[in-house]
Amino acid sequence: MSEKQAGIQEVLELAPVVPVLVIDDAATAVPLARALVAGGLKAIEVTFRTAAALESIRAIAAEVEGAVVGAGTVLTADQVSQAVSAGCRFMVSPGASPGLIAAVADCPVPLLPGSASASEAMTLLEQGYTFQKFFPAEPAGGAAYLKSLASPLAAIRFCPTGGISRDTAGRYLALPNVICVGGSWVAPADKVAAGAWNEIEDLARDAAGIKA
């Protein structure tokens, strides 16, 4: 593994599922993260899709024992700097633009860059990225597509994300080139809004026990 991804394998091996969170209200971040960690999902991705993302990352990093919080949907150099300053432990991007790759060249926090084709995956591999996000997983070909990459691109392990559900997670996790999956089903928006933390903890516990 490249030094630029030092520590990412340990994060991705914490549980079979990494929750992918879109947090609208930063006040929900800490109790949500605590519920996920209590259920066994310690690696938590908070996406840069809302105005509350940065504050949420900062709060989880500071207040939730056991949480390994990451910044998702990282697209720009500014977001890299903001995420690192907020205390994130890993970053995730949907793709891998030249500007983003340059921005993380000397970054102390590892990036899980996204790829959706063999060519994109090979390009990232040439730059030392042996762990990649496969996104958007279901629209891009699903588990069957990833299975077809396992032999020719044996050096890469993927975290597929995008459209994966509780029912489909197992078929991805059964693949030799999949280290974990990303999913949002463990934190449904209605349960977050209702503060149903016990129910979210139960969903997390179920996800943490998914077997290939």
mmCIF file with all atom_site columns, C-alpha atoms in Angstrom:
data_model
loop_
_atom_site.group_PDB
_atom_site.id
_atom_site.type_symbol
_atom_site.label_atom_id
_atom_site.label_alt_id
_atom_site.label_comp_id
_atom_site.label_asym_id
_atom_site.label_entity_id
_atom_site.label_seq_id
_atom_site.pdbx_PDB_ins_code
_atom_site.Cartn_x
_atom_site.Cartn_y
_atom_site.Cartn_z
_atom_site.occupancy
_atom_site.B_iso_or_equiv
_atom_site.pdbx_formal_charge
_atom_site.auth_seq_id
_atom_site.auth_comp_id
_atom_site.auth_asym_id
_atom_site.auth_atom_id
_atom_site.pdbx_PDB_model_num
ATOM 1   C CA . MET A 1 1   ? 0.000   0.000   0.000   1.00 0.00 ? 1   MET A CA 1
ATOM 2   C CA . SER A 1 2   ? 1.165   3.472   -0.849  1.00 0.00 ? 2   SER A CA 1
ATOM 3   C CA . GLU A 1 3   ? 2.174   5.795   1.981   1.00 0.00 ? 3   GLU A CA 1
ATOM 4   C CA . LYS A 1 4   ? -0.454  8.250   0.760   1.00 0.00 ? 4   LYS A CA 1
ATOM 5   C CA . GLN A 1 5   ? -3.113  5.770   1.890   1.00 0.00 ? 5   GLN A CA 1
ATOM 6   C CA . ALA A 1 6   ? -1.450  4.842   5.168   1.00 0.00 ? 6   ALA A CA 1
ATOM 7   C CA . GLY A 1 7   ? -4.088  3.845   7.682   1.00 0.00 ? 7   GLY A CA 1
ATOM 8   C CA . ILE A 1 8   ? -6.988  3.542   5.255   1.00 0.00 ? 8   ILE A CA 1
ATOM 9   C CA . GLN A 1 9   ? -7.060  -0.265  5.342   1.00 0.00 ? 9   GLN A CA 1
ATOM 10  C CA . GLU A 1 10  ? -7.471  -0.289  9.115   1.00 0.00 ? 10  GLU A CA 1
ATOM 11  C CA . VAL A 1 11  ? -10.385 2.154   8.829   1.00 0.00 ? 11  VAL A CA 1
ATOM 12  C CA . LEU A 1 12  ? -12.142 0.145   6.118   1.00 0.00 ? 12  LEU A CA 1
ATOM 13  C CA . GLU A 1 13  ? -11.705 -3.101  8.057   1.00 0.00 ? 13  GLU A CA 1
ATOM 14  C CA . LEU A 1 14  ? -13.446 -1.773  11.179  1.00 0.00 ? 14  LEU A CA 1
ATOM 15  C CA . ALA A 1 15  ? -16.828 -3.098  9.979   1.00 0.00 ? 15  ALA A CA 1
ATOM 16  C CA . PRO A 1 16  ? -18.393 -4.482  6.806   1.00 0.00 ? 16  PRO A CA 1
ATOM 17  C CA . VAL A 1 17  ? -20.435 -1.292  6.358   1.00 0.00 ? 17  VAL A CA 1
ATOM 18  C CA . VAL A 1 18  ? -19.401 2.368   6.418   1.00 0.00 ? 18  VAL A CA 1
ATOM 19  C CA . PRO A 1 19  ? -22.435 4.596   7.041   1.00 0.00 ? 19  PRO A CA 1
ATOM 20  C CA . VAL A 1 20  ? -22.698 7.356   4.432   1.00 0.00 ? 20  VAL A CA 1
ATOM 21  C CA . LEU A 1 21  ? -24.409 10.285  6.107   1.00 0.00 ? 21  LEU A CA 1
ATOM 22  C CA . VAL A 1 22  ? -26.061 13.400  4.685   1.00 0.00 ? 22  VAL A CA 1
ATOM 23  C CA . ILE A 1 23  ? -26.574 15.527  7.804   1.00 0.00 ? 23  ILE A CA 1
ATOM 24  C CA . ASP A 1 24  ? -28.935 18.467  7.514   1.00 0.00 ? 24  ASP A CA 1
ATOM 25  C CA . ASP A 1 25  ? -28.864 19.526  11.171  1.00 0.00 ? 25  ASP A CA 1
ATOM 26  C CA . ALA A 1 26  ? -25.511 19.507  12.967  1.00 0.00 ? 26  ALA A CA 1
ATOM 27  C CA . ALA A 1 27  ? -27.335 19.044  16.273  1.00 0.00 ? 27  ALA A CA 1
ATOM 28  C CA . THR A 1 28  ? -28.113 15.461  15.241  1.00 0.00 ? 28  THR A CA 1
ATOM 29  C CA . ALA A 1 29  ? -24.505 14.582  14.395  1.00 0.00 ? 29  ALA A CA 1
ATOM 30  C CA . VAL A 1 30  ? -23.292 13.520  17.840  1.00 0.00 ? 30  VAL A CA 1
ATOM 31  C CA . PRO A 1 31  ? -26.275 11.388  18.914  1.00 0.00 ? 31  PRO A CA 1
ATOM 32  C CA . LEU A 1 32  ? -26.396 9.834   15.445  1.00 0.00 ? 32  LEU A CA 1
ATOM 33  C CA . ALA A 1 33  ? -22.705 8.940   15.528  1.00 0.00 ? 33  ALA A CA 1
ATOM 34  C CA . ARG A 1 34  ? -23.016 7.586   19.062  1.00 0.00 ? 34  ARG A CA 1
ATOM 35  C CA . ALA A 1 35  ? -25.855 5.304   17.966  1.00 0.00 ? 35  ALA A CA 1
ATOM 36  C CA . LEU A 1 36  ? -23.846 4.029   14.999  1.00 0.00 ? 36  LEU A CA 1
ATOM 37  C CA . VAL A 1 37  ? -20.743 3.386   17.106  1.00 0.00 ? 37  VAL A CA 1
ATOM 38  C CA . ALA A 1 38  ? -22.819 1.641   19.785  1.00 0.00 ? 38  ALA A CA 1
ATOM 39  C CA . GLY A 1 39  ? -24.158 -0.637  17.060  1.00 0.00 ? 39  GLY A CA 1
ATOM 40  C CA . GLY A 1 40  ? -20.649 -1.513  15.905  1.00 0.00 ? 40  GLY A CA 1
ATOM 41  C CA . LEU A 1 41  ? -20.096 0.881   13.000  1.00 0.00 ? 41  LEU A CA 1
ATOM 42  C CA . LYS A 1 42  ? -17.107 3.006   14.013  1.00 0.00 ? 42  LYS A CA 1
ATOM 43  C CA . ALA A 1 43  ? -16.003 4.358   10.627  1.00 0.00 ? 43  ALA A CA 1
ATOM 44  C CA . ILE A 1 44  ? -18.501 7.064   9.676   1.00 0.00 ? 44  ILE A CA 1
ATOM 45  C CA . GLU A 1 45  ? -18.527 9.103   6.474   1.00 0.00 ? 45  GLU A CA 1
ATOM 46  C CA . VAL A 1 46  ? -20.133 12.548  6.679   1.00 0.00 ? 46  VAL A CA 1
ATOM 47  C CA . THR A 1 47  ? -20.656 13.873  3.172   1.00 0.00 ? 47  THR A CA 1
ATOM 48  C CA . PHE A 1 48  ? -19.944 17.444  2.089   1.00 0.00 ? 48  PHE A CA 1
ATOM 49  C CA . ARG A 1 49  ? -23.448 17.713  0.639   1.00 0.00 ? 49  ARG A CA 1
ATOM 50  C CA . THR A 1 50  ? -24.971 20.045  3.231   1.00 0.00 ? 50  THR A CA 1
ATOM 51  C CA . ALA A 1 51  ? -24.046 23.235  5.039   1.00 0.00 ? 51  ALA A CA 1
ATOM 52  C CA . ALA A 1 52  ? -23.972 21.256  8.293   1.00 0.00 ? 52  ALA A CA 1
ATOM 53  C CA . ALA A 1 53  ? -21.260 18.828  7.169   1.00 0.00 ? 53  ALA A CA 1
ATOM 54  C CA . LEU A 1 54  ? -18.182 20.598  8.490   1.00 0.00 ? 54  LEU A CA 1
ATOM 55  C CA . GLU A 1 55  ? -19.668 21.360  11.890  1.00 0.00 ? 55  GLU A CA 1
ATOM 56  C CA . SER A 1 56  ? -20.892 17.763  12.100  1.00 0.00 ? 56  SER A CA 1
ATOM 57  C CA . ILE A 1 57  ? -17.450 16.342  11.361  1.00 0.00 ? 57  ILE A CA 1
ATOM 58  C CA . ARG A 1 58  ? -15.897 18.629  13.947  1.00 0.00 ? 58  ARG A CA 1
ATOM 59  C CA . ALA A 1 59  ? -18.441 17.645  16.605  1.00 0.00 ? 59  ALA A CA 1
ATOM 60  C CA . ILE A 1 60  ? -18.157 13.904  15.998  1.00 0.00 ? 60  ILE A CA 1
ATOM 61  C CA . ALA A 1 61  ? -14.358 14.048  16.033  1.00 0.00 ? 61  ALA A CA 1
ATOM 62  C CA . ALA A 1 62  ? -14.365 15.925  19.329  1.00 0.00 ? 62  ALA A CA 1
ATOM 63  C CA . GLU A 1 63  ? -17.244 14.305  21.191  1.00 0.00 ? 63  GLU A CA 1
ATOM 64  C CA . VAL A 1 64  ? -17.905 10.732  20.071  1.00 0.00 ? 64  VAL A CA 1
ATOM 65  C CA . GLU A 1 65  ? -15.612 8.195   21.679  1.00 0.00 ? 65  GLU A CA 1
ATOM 66  C CA . GLY A 1 66  ? -14.743 5.339   19.359  1.00 0.00 ? 66  GLY A CA 1
ATOM 67  C CA . ALA A 1 67  ? -15.854 7.100   16.192  1.00 0.00 ? 67  ALA A CA 1
ATOM 68  C CA . VAL A 1 68  ? -13.502 7.309   13.213  1.00 0.00 ? 68  VAL A CA 1
ATOM 69  C CA . VAL A 1 69  ? -15.071 10.129  11.266  1.00 0.00 ? 69  VAL A CA 1
ATOM 70  C CA . GLY A 1 70  ? -14.390 10.737  7.598   1.00 0.00 ? 70  GLY A CA 1
ATOM 71  C CA . ALA A 1 71  ? -15.316 13.468  5.151   1.00 0.00 ? 71  ALA A CA 1
ATOM 72  C CA . GLY A 1 72  ? -17.198 12.324  2.062   1.00 0.00 ? 72  GLY A CA 1
ATOM 73  C CA . THR A 1 73  ? -17.954 13.924  -1.295  1.00 0.00 ? 73  THR A CA 1
ATOM 74  C CA . VAL A 1 74  ? -14.623 15.753  -1.076  1.00 0.00 ? 74  VAL A CA 1
ATOM 75  C CA . LEU A 1 75  ? -14.188 17.556  -4.399  1.00 0.00 ? 75  LEU A CA 1
ATOM 76  C CA . THR A 1 76  ? -11.795 20.475  -3.919  1.00 0.00 ? 76  THR A CA 1
ATOM 77  C CA . ALA A 1 77  ? -8.556  21.522  -2.284  1.00 0.00 ? 77  ALA A CA 1
ATOM 78  C CA . ASP A 1 78  ? -10.511 23.835  0.010   1.00 0.00 ? 78  ASP A CA 1
ATOM 79  C CA . GLN A 1 79  ? -12.651 20.958  1.213   1.00 0.00 ? 79  GLN A CA 1
ATOM 80  C CA . VAL A 1 80  ? -9.528  18.895  1.875   1.00 0.00 ? 80  VAL A CA 1
ATOM 81  C CA . SER A 1 81  ? -8.136  21.648  4.088   1.00 0.00 ? 81  SER A CA 1
ATOM 82  C CA . GLN A 1 82  ? -11.450 22.151  5.875   1.00 0.00 ? 82  GLN A CA 1
ATOM 83  C CA . ALA A 1 83  ? -11.927 18.445  6.514   1.00 0.00 ? 83  ALA A CA 1
ATOM 84  C CA . VAL A 1 84  ? -8.441  17.980  7.908   1.00 0.00 ? 84  VAL A CA 1
ATOM 85  C CA . SER A 1 85  ? -8.816  21.034  10.146  1.00 0.00 ? 85  SER A CA 1
ATOM 86  C CA . ALA A 1 86  ? -12.135 19.664  11.431  1.00 0.00 ? 86  ALA A CA 1
ATOM 87  C CA . GLY A 1 87  ? -10.432 16.469  12.592  1.00 0.00 ? 87  GLY A CA 1
ATOM 88  C CA . CYS A 1 88  ? -11.485 13.941  9.977   1.00 0.00 ? 88  CYS A CA 1
ATOM 89  C CA . ARG A 1 89  ? -9.511  10.689  9.894   1.00 0.00 ? 89  ARG A CA 1
ATOM 90  C CA . PHE A 1 90  ? -10.130 9.778   6.256   1.00 0.00 ? 90  PHE A CA 1
ATOM 91  C CA . MET A 1 91  ? -11.593 11.357  3.123   1.00 0.00 ? 91  MET A CA 1
ATOM 92  C CA . VAL A 1 92  ? -13.734 9.929   0.353   1.00 0.00 ? 92  VAL A CA 1
ATOM 93  C CA . SER A 1 93  ? -14.354 11.324  -3.125  1.00 0.00 ? 93  SER A CA 1
ATOM 94  C CA . PRO A 1 94  ? -16.826 10.224  -5.828  1.00 0.00 ? 94  PRO A CA 1
ATOM 95  C CA . GLY A 1 95  ? -14.115 10.481  -8.474  1.00 0.00 ? 95  GLY A CA 1
ATOM 96  C CA . ALA A 1 96  ? -10.521 11.599  -8.790  1.00 0.00 ? 96  ALA A CA 1
ATOM 97  C CA . SER A 1 97  ? -9.798  14.842  -10.616 1.00 0.00 ? 97  SER A CA 1
ATOM 98  C CA . PRO A 1 98  ? -6.161  15.896  -11.173 1.00 0.00 ? 98  PRO A CA 1
ATOM 99  C CA . GLY A 1 99  ? -6.726  18.894  -8.904  1.00 0.00 ? 99  GLY A CA 1
ATOM 100 C CA . LEU A 1 100 ? -7.994  16.767  -6.034  1.00 0.00 ? 100 LEU A CA 1
ATOM 101 C CA . ILE A 1 101 ? -5.163  14.254  -6.354  1.00 0.00 ? 101 ILE A CA 1
ATOM 102 C CA . ALA A 1 102 ? -2.656  17.125  -6.298  1.00 0.00 ? 102 ALA A CA 1
ATOM 103 C CA . ALA A 1 103 ? -4.340  18.609  -3.226  1.00 0.00 ? 103 ALA A CA 1
ATOM 104 C CA . VAL A 1 104 ? -3.878  15.427  -1.196  1.00 0.00 ? 104 VAL A CA 1
ATOM 105 C CA . ALA A 1 105 ? -0.310  14.740  -2.319  1.00 0.00 ? 105 ALA A CA 1
ATOM 106 C CA . ASP A 1 106 ? 1.182   15.771  1.021   1.00 0.00 ? 106 ASP A CA 1
ATOM 107 C CA . CYS A 1 107 ? -1.949  15.436  3.132   1.00 0.00 ? 107 CYS A CA 1
ATOM 108 C CA . PRO A 1 108 ? -1.670  13.596  6.455   1.00 0.00 ? 108 PRO A CA 1
ATOM 109 C CA . VAL A 1 109 ? -5.187  12.194  6.061   1.00 0.00 ? 109 VAL A CA 1
ATOM 110 C CA . PRO A 1 110 ? -5.688  9.334   3.556   1.00 0.00 ? 110 PRO A CA 1
ATOM 111 C CA . LEU A 1 111 ? -8.053  9.629   0.599   1.00 0.00 ? 111 LEU A CA 1
ATOM 112 C CA . LEU A 1 112 ? -10.312 6.884   -0.722  1.00 0.00 ? 112 LEU A CA 1
ATOM 113 C CA . PRO A 1 113 ? -10.776 8.078   -4.322  1.00 0.00 ? 113 PRO A CA 1
ATOM 114 C CA . GLY A 1 114 ? -13.644 6.989   -6.499  1.00 0.00 ? 114 GLY A CA 1
ATOM 115 C CA . SER A 1 115 ? -13.513 5.070   -9.751  1.00 0.00 ? 115 SER A CA 1
ATOM 116 C CA . ALA A 1 116 ? -16.269 3.663   -11.943 1.00 0.00 ? 116 ALA A CA 1
ATOM 117 C CA . SER A 1 117 ? -14.371 1.944   -14.757 1.00 0.00 ? 117 SER A CA 1
ATOM 118 C CA . ALA A 1 118 ? -11.319 -0.209  -15.358 1.00 0.00 ? 118 ALA A CA 1
ATOM 119 C CA . SER A 1 119 ? -9.441  2.728   -16.878 1.00 0.00 ? 119 SER A CA 1
ATOM 120 C CA . GLU A 1 120 ? -10.165 5.003   -13.922 1.00 0.00 ? 120 GLU A CA 1
ATOM 121 C CA . ALA A 1 121 ? -9.158  2.281   -11.488 1.00 0.00 ? 121 ALA A CA 1
ATOM 122 C CA . MET A 1 122 ? -5.910  1.636   -13.388 1.00 0.00 ? 122 MET A CA 1
ATOM 123 C CA . THR A 1 123 ? -5.062  5.341   -13.453 1.00 0.00 ? 123 THR A CA 1
ATOM 124 C CA . LEU A 1 124 ? -5.471  5.567   -9.677  1.00 0.00 ? 124 LEU A CA 1
ATOM 125 C CA . LEU A 1 125 ? -3.499  2.367   -9.168  1.00 0.00 ? 125 LEU A CA 1
ATOM 126 C CA . GLU A 1 126 ? -0.595  3.860   -11.108 1.00 0.00 ? 126 GLU A CA 1
ATOM 127 C CA . GLN A 1 127 ? -0.617  6.706   -8.578  1.00 0.00 ? 127 GLN A CA 1
ATOM 128 C CA . GLY A 1 128 ? -0.469  4.332   -5.634  1.00 0.00 ? 128 GLY A CA 1
ATOM 129 C CA . TYR A 1 129 ? -4.152  4.060   -4.739  1.00 0.00 ? 129 TYR A CA 1
ATOM 130 C CA . THR A 1 130 ? -4.731  0.385   -3.999  1.00 0.00 ? 130 THR A CA 1
ATOM 131 C CA . PHE A 1 131 ? -7.926  1.090   -2.069  1.00 0.00 ? 131 PHE A CA 1
ATOM 132 C CA . GLN A 1 132 ? -10.683 2.770   -4.060  1.00 0.00 ? 132 GLN A CA 1
ATOM 133 C CA . LYS A 1 133 ? -14.352 3.614   -3.813  1.00 0.00 ? 133 LYS A CA 1
ATOM 134 C CA . PHE A 1 134 ? -16.476 2.068   -6.576  1.00 0.00 ? 134 PHE A CA 1
ATOM 135 C CA . PHE A 1 135 ? -19.144 4.669   -7.301  1.00 0.00 ? 135 PHE A CA 1
ATOM 136 C CA . PRO A 1 136 ? -21.983 4.754   -8.162  1.00 0.00 ? 136 PRO A CA 1
ATOM 137 C CA . ALA A 1 137 ? -21.978 1.033   -7.491  1.00 0.00 ? 137 ALA A CA 1
ATOM 138 C CA . GLU A 1 138 ? -25.404 -0.111  -8.616  1.00 0.00 ? 138 GLU A CA 1
ATOM 139 C CA . PRO A 1 139 ? -25.782 2.188   -11.675 1.00 0.00 ? 139 PRO A CA 1
ATOM 140 C CA . ALA A 1 140 ? -22.177 1.470   -12.734 1.00 0.00 ? 140 ALA A CA 1
ATOM 141 C CA . GLY A 1 141 ? -22.690 -2.269  -13.005 1.00 0.00 ? 141 GLY A CA 1
ATOM 142 C CA . GLY A 1 142 ? -23.101 -3.557  -9.488  1.00 0.00 ? 142 GLY A CA 1
ATOM 143 C CA . ALA A 1 143 ? -21.507 -6.630  -7.975  1.00 0.00 ? 143 ALA A CA 1
ATOM 144 C CA . ALA A 1 144 ? -21.277 -8.397  -11.343 1.00 0.00 ? 144 ALA A CA 1
ATOM 145 C CA . TYR A 1 145 ? -19.105 -5.604  -12.724 1.00 0.00 ? 145 TYR A CA 1
ATOM 146 C CA . LEU A 1 146 ? -16.835 -5.565  -9.692  1.00 0.00 ? 146 LEU A CA 1
ATOM 147 C CA . LYS A 1 147 ? -16.479 -9.332  -9.865  1.00 0.00 ? 147 LYS A CA 1
ATOM 148 C CA . SER A 1 148 ? -15.230 -9.008  -13.440 1.00 0.00 ? 148 SER A CA 1
ATOM 149 C CA . LEU A 1 149 ? -12.464 -6.634  -12.262 1.00 0.00 ? 149 LEU A CA 1
ATOM 150 C CA . ALA A 1 150 ? -11.200 -8.916  -9.494  1.00 0.00 ? 150 ALA A CA 1
ATOM 151 C CA . SER A 1 151 ? -8.834  -10.965 -11.644 1.00 0.00 ? 151 SER A CA 1
ATOM 152 C CA . PRO A 1 152 ? -7.363  -8.354  -14.021 1.00 0.00 ? 152 PRO A CA 1
ATOM 153 C CA . LEU A 1 153 ? -7.090  -5.703  -11.285 1.00 0.00 ? 153 LEU A CA 1
ATOM 154 C CA . ALA A 1 154 ? -6.192  -7.985  -8.403  1.00 0.00 ? 154 ALA A CA 1
ATOM 155 C CA . ALA A 1 155 ? -4.107  -5.322  -6.641  1.00 0.00 ? 155 ALA A CA 1
ATOM 156 C CA . ILE A 1 156 ? -7.152  -3.119  -5.964  1.00 0.00 ? 156 ILE A CA 1
ATOM 157 C CA . ARG A 1 157 ? -9.685  -3.493  -3.173  1.00 0.00 ? 157 ARG A CA 1
ATOM 158 C CA . PHE A 1 158 ? -12.907 -1.558  -3.378  1.00 0.00 ? 158 PHE A CA 1
ATOM 159 C CA . CYS A 1 159 ? -15.489 -0.002  -1.108  1.00 0.00 ? 159 CYS A CA 1
ATOM 160 C CA . PRO A 1 160 ? -18.563 0.074   -3.352  1.00 0.00 ? 160 PRO A CA 1
ATOM 161 C CA . THR A 1 161 ? -21.062 2.824   -2.547  1.00 0.00 ? 161 THR A CA 1
ATOM 162 C CA . GLY A 1 162 ? -24.199 4.073   -4.275  1.00 0.00 ? 162 GLY A CA 1
ATOM 163 C CA . GLY A 1 163 ? -27.554 2.370   -4.296  1.00 0.00 ? 163 GLY A CA 1
ATOM 164 C CA . ILE A 1 164 ? -26.477 -0.483  -2.014  1.00 0.00 ? 164 ILE A CA 1
ATOM 165 C CA . SER A 1 165 ? -29.114 -1.746  0.406   1.00 0.00 ? 165 SER A CA 1
ATOM 166 C CA . ARG A 1 166 ? -29.263 -4.192  3.285   1.00 0.00 ? 166 ARG A CA 1
ATOM 167 C CA . ASP A 1 167 ? -30.503 -6.801  0.820   1.00 0.00 ? 167 ASP A CA 1
ATOM 168 C CA . THR A 1 168 ? -27.671 -6.334  -1.685  1.00 0.00 ? 168 THR A CA 1
ATOM 169 C CA . ALA A 1 169 ? -24.711 -5.668  0.624   1.00 0.00 ? 169 ALA A CA 1
ATOM 170 C CA . GLY A 1 170 ? -23.881 -9.338  1.061   1.00 0.00 ? 170 GLY A CA 1
ATOM 171 C CA . ARG A 1 171 ? -23.348 -10.006 -2.629  1.00 0.00 ? 171 ARG A CA 1
ATOM 172 C CA . TYR A 1 172 ? -20.685 -7.263  -2.716  1.00 0.00 ? 172 TYR A CA 1
ATOM 173 C CA . LEU A 1 173 ? -19.012 -8.403  0.490   1.00 0.00 ? 173 LEU A CA 1
ATOM 174 C CA . ALA A 1 174 ? -18.696 -11.908 -0.956  1.00 0.00 ? 174 ALA A CA 1
ATOM 175 C CA . LEU A 1 175 ? -16.313 -10.621 -3.641  1.00 0.00 ? 175 LEU A CA 1
ATOM 176 C CA . PRO A 1 176 ? -12.560 -11.034 -3.077  1.00 0.00 ? 176 PRO A CA 1
ATOM 177 C CA . ASN A 1 177 ? -11.847 -7.439  -4.144  1.00 0.00 ? 177 ASN A CA 1
ATOM 178 C CA . VAL A 1 178 ? -14.353 -5.809  -1.778  1.00 0.00 ? 178 VAL A CA 1
ATOM 179 C CA . ILE A 1 179 ? -13.147 -4.708  1.665   1.00 0.00 ? 179 ILE A CA 1
ATOM 180 C CA . CYS A 1 180 ? -16.427 -3.140  2.838   1.00 0.00 ? 180 CYS A CA 1
ATOM 181 C CA . VAL A 1 181 ? -19.462 -1.315  1.460   1.00 0.00 ? 181 VAL A CA 1
ATOM 182 C CA . GLY A 1 182 ? -20.818 2.174   1.990   1.00 0.00 ? 182 GLY A CA 1
ATOM 183 C CA . GLY A 1 183 ? -24.498 2.620   2.693   1.00 0.00 ? 183 GLY A CA 1
ATOM 184 C CA . SER A 1 184 ? -27.062 5.095   3.899   1.00 0.00 ? 184 SER A CA 1
ATOM 185 C CA . TRP A 1 185 ? -29.759 2.624   4.924   1.00 0.00 ? 185 TRP A CA 1
ATOM 186 C CA . VAL A 1 186 ? -28.390 2.476   8.483   1.00 0.00 ? 186 VAL A CA 1
ATOM 187 C CA . ALA A 1 187 ? -29.404 6.096   9.091   1.00 0.00 ? 187 ALA A CA 1
ATOM 188 C CA . PRO A 1 188 ? -32.749 6.757   7.364   1.00 0.00 ? 188 PRO A CA 1
ATOM 189 C CA . ALA A 1 189 ? -33.621 10.443  7.190   1.00 0.00 ? 189 ALA A CA 1
ATOM 190 C CA . ASP A 1 190 ? -36.960 9.955   8.922   1.00 0.00 ? 190 ASP A CA 1
ATOM 191 C CA . LYS A 1 191 ? -35.390 8.157   11.881  1.00 0.00 ? 191 LYS A CA 1
ATOM 192 C CA . VAL A 1 192 ? -32.672 10.808  12.194  1.00 0.00 ? 192 VAL A CA 1
ATOM 193 C CA . ALA A 1 193 ? -35.274 13.578  12.129  1.00 0.00 ? 193 ALA A CA 1
ATOM 194 C CA . ALA A 1 194 ? -37.313 11.766  14.775  1.00 0.00 ? 194 ALA A CA 1
ATOM 195 C CA . GLY A 1 195 ? -34.273 11.184  16.982  1.00 0.00 ? 195 GLY A CA 1
ATOM 196 C CA . ALA A 1 196 ? -34.902 7.425   16.885  1.00 0.00 ? 196 ALA A CA 1
ATOM 197 C CA . TRP A 1 197 ? -31.383 6.639   18.061  1.00 0.00 ? 197 TRP A CA 1
ATOM 198 C CA . ASN A 1 198 ? -32.218 3.199   19.491  1.00 0.00 ? 198 ASN A CA 1
ATOM 199 C CA . GLU A 1 199 ? -33.669 2.141   16.158  1.00 0.00 ? 199 GLU A CA 1
ATOM 200 C CA . ILE A 1 200 ? -30.607 3.424   14.324  1.00 0.00 ? 200 ILE A CA 1
ATOM 201 C CA . GLU A 1 201 ? -28.388 1.548   16.774  1.00 0.00 ? 201 GLU A CA 1
ATOM 202 C CA . ASP A 1 202 ? -30.322 -1.621  15.925  1.00 0.00 ? 202 ASP A CA 1
ATOM 203 C CA . LEU A 1 203 ? -29.851 -0.993  12.200  1.00 0.00 ? 203 LEU A CA 1
ATOM 204 C CA . ALA A 1 204 ? -26.131 -0.454  12.787  1.00 0.00 ? 204 ALA A CA 1
ATOM 205 C CA . ARG A 1 205 ? -25.841 -3.651  14.806  1.00 0.00 ? 205 ARG A CA 1
ATOM 206 C CA . ASP A 1 206 ? -27.556 -5.585  12.049  1.00 0.00 ? 206 ASP A CA 1
ATOM 207 C CA . ALA A 1 207 ? -25.238 -4.065  9.414   1.00 0.00 ? 207 ALA A CA 1
ATOM 208 C CA . ALA A 1 208 ? -22.143 -4.793  11.507  1.00 0.00 ? 208 ALA A CA 1
ATOM 209 C CA . GLY A 1 209 ? -23.127 -8.452  11.496  1.00 0.00 ? 209 GLY A CA 1
ATOM 210 C CA . ILE A 1 210 ? -23.594 -8.842  7.748   1.00 0.00 ? 210 ILE A CA 1
ATOM 211 C CA . LYS A 1 211 ? -21.641 -11.794 6.442   1.00 0.00 ? 211 LYS A CA 1
ATOM 212 C CA . ALA A 1 212 ? -20.552 -12.348 2.883   1.00 0.00 ? 212 ALA A CA 1
#
